[in-house]
PDB file of C-alpha atoms in Angstrom:
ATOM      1  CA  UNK A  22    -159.108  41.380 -26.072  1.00 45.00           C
ATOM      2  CA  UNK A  23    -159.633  39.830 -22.650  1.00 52.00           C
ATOM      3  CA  UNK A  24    -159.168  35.897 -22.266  1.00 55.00           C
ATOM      4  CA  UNK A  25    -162.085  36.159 -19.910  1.00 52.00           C
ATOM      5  CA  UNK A  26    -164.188  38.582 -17.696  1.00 55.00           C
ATOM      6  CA  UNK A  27    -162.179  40.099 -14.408  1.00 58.00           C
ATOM      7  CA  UNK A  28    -163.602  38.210 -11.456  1.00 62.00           C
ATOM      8  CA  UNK A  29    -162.504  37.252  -8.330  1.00 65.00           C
ATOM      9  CA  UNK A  30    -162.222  33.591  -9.761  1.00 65.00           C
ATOM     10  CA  UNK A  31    -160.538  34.003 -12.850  1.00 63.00           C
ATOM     11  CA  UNK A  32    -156.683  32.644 -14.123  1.00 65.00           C
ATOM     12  CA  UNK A  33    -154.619  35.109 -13.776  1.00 69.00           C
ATOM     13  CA  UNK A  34    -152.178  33.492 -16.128  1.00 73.00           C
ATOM     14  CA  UNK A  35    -152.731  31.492 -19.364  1.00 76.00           C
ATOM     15  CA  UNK A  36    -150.219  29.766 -20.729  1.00 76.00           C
ATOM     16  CA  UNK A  37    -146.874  29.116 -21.442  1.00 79.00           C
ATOM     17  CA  UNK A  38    -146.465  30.507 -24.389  1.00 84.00           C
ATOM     18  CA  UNK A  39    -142.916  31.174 -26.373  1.00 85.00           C
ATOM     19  CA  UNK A  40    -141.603  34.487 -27.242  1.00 88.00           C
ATOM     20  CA  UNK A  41    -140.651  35.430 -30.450  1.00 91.00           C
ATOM     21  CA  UNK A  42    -138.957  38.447 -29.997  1.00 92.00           C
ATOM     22  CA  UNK A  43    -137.986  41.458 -27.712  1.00 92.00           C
ATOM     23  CA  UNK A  44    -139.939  45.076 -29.115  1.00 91.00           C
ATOM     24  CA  UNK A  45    -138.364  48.013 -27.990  1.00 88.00           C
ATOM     25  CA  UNK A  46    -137.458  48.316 -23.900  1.00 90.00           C
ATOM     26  CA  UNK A  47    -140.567  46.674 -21.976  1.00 90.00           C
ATOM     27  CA  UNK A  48    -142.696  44.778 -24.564  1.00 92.00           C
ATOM     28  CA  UNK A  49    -142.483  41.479 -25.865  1.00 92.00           C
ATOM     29  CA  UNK A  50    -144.064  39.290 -28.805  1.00 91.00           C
ATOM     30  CA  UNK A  51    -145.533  36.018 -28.123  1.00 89.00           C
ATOM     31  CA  UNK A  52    -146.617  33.057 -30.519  1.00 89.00           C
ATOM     32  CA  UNK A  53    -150.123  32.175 -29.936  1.00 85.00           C
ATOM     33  CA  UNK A  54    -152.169  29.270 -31.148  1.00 83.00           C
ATOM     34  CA  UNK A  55    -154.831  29.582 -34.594  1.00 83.00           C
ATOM     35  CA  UNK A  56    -157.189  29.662 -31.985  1.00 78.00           C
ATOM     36  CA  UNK A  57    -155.800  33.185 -30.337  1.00 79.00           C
ATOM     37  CA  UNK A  58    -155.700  35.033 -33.376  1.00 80.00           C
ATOM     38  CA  UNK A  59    -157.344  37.560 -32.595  1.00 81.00           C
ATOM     39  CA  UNK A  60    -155.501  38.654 -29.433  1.00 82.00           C
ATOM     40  CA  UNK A  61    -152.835  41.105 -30.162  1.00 85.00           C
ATOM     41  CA  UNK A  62    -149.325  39.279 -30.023  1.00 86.00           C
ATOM     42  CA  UNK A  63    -147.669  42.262 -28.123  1.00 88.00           C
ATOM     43  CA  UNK A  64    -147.207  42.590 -24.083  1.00 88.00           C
ATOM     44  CA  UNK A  65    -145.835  44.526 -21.550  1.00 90.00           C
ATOM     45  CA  UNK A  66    -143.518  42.724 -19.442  1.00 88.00           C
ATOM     46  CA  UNK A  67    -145.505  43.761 -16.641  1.00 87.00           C
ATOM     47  CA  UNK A  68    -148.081  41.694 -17.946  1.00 85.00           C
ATOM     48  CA  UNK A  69    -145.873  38.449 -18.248  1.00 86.00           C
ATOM     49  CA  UNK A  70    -144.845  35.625 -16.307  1.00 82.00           C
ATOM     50  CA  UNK A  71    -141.740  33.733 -15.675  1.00 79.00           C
ATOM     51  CA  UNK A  72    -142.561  29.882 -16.323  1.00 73.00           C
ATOM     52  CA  UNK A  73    -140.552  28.425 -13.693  1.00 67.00           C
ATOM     53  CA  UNK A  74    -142.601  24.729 -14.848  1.00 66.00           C
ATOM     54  CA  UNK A  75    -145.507  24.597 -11.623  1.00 63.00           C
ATOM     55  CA  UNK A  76    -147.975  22.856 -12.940  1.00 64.00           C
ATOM     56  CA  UNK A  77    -150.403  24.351 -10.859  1.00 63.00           C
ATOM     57  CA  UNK A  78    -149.759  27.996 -12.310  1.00 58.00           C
ATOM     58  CA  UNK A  79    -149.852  26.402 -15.657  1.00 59.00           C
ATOM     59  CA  UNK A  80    -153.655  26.392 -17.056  1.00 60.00           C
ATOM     60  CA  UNK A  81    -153.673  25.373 -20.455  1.00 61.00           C
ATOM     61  CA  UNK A  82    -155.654  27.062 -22.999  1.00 59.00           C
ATOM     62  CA  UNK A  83    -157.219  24.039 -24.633  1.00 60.00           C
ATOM     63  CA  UNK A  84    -158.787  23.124 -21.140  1.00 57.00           C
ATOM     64  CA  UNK A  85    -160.872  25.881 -20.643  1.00 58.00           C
ATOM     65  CA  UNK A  86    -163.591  25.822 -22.893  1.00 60.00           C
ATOM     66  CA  UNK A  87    -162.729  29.037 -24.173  1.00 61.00           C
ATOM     67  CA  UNK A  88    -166.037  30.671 -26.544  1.00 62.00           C
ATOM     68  CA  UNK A  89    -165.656  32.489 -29.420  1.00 66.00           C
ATOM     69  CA  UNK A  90    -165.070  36.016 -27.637  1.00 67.00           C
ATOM     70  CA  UNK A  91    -162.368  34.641 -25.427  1.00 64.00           C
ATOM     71  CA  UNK A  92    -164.689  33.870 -22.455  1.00 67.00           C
ATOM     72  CA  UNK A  93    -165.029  30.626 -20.428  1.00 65.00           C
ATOM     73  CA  UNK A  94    -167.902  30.226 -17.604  1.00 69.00           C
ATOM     74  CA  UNK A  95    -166.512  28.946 -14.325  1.00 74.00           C
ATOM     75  CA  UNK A  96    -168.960  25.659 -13.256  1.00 76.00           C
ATOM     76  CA  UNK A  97    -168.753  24.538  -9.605  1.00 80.00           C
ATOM     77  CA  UNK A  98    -168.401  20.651  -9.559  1.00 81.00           C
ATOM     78  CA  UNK A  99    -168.645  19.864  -5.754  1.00 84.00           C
ATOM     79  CA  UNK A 100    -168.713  21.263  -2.567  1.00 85.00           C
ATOM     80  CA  UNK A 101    -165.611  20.499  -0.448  1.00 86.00           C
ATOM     81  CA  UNK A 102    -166.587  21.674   3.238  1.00 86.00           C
ATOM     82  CA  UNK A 103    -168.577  24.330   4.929  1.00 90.00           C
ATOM     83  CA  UNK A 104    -168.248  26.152   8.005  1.00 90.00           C
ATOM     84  CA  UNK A 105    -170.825  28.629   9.968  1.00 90.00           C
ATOM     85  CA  UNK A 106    -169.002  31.772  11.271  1.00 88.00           C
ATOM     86  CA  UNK A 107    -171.482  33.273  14.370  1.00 87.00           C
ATOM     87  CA  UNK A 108    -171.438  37.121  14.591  1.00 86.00           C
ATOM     88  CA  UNK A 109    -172.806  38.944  17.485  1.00 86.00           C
ATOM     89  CA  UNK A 110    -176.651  38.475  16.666  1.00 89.00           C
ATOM     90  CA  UNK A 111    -176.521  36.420  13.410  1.00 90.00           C
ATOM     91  CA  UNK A 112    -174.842  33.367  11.711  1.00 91.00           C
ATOM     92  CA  UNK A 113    -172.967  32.972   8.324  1.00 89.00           C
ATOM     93  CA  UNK A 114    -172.645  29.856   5.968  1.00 89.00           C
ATOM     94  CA  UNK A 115    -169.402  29.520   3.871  1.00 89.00           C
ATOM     95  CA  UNK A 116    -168.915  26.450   1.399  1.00 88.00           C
ATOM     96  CA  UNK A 117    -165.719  25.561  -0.184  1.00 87.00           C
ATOM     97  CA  UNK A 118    -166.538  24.834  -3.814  1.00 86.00           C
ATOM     98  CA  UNK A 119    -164.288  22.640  -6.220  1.00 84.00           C
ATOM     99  CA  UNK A 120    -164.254  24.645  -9.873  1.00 80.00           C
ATOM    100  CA  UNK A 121    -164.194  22.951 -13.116  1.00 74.00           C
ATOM    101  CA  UNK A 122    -161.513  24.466 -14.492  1.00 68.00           C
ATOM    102  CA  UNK A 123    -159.325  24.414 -11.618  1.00 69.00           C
ATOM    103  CA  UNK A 124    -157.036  22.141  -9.772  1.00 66.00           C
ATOM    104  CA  UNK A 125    -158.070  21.022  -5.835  1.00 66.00           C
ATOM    105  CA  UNK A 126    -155.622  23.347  -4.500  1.00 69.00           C
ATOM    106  CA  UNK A 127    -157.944  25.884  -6.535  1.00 70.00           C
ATOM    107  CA  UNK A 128    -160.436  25.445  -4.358  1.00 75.00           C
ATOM    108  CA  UNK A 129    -162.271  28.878  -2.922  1.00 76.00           C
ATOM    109  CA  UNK A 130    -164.150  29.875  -0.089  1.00 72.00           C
TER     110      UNK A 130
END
């Protein structure tokens, strides 16, 4: 299972979470909250993450808003700044939007 769809927007860590043991060479088993019980406890270690403690790598699973198929919707709260880019014969708006879910550094074009 999927914590949530793969867009351009999503974490791409959730976490920290503690391992329990080492399985085999490359995989590891990690202890997951009741409410992740139905994700499989086993990963590669290419799918891990060193916690080195930056909070703003950190996004913490009771946060979210997770649903019941491991899915959150990403909600725009405010728009930051915007800029107009000028091509050769036409001119493009970009806004800088502030996510829900995410901290100000978060912040996307």
């Amino acid at each position: 299972m999927r914590f949530s769809r793969k867009v351009k927007l999503s974490p791409r860590y959730v976490g920290p979470y503690e391992i329990l043991q080492r399985v085999g060479e490359v995989a590891y088993e990690l202890a997951f909250p009741a409410e992740l019980a139905s994700v499989h406890p086993l990963f590669h270690v290419s799918m891990l993450k060193k916690c080195l403690g930056d909070p703003t790598s950190i996004l913490p699973f009771e946060r979210l808003g997770v649903d019941e198929n491991l899915s959150f919707e990403e909600v725009p709260v405010e728009i930051l700044d915007k800029q107009v880019k000028g091509l050769r014969n036409k001119e493009i708006s970009t806004v800088k939007v502030f996510w829900r879910n995410h901290l100000v550094q978060g912040a996307t074009w």
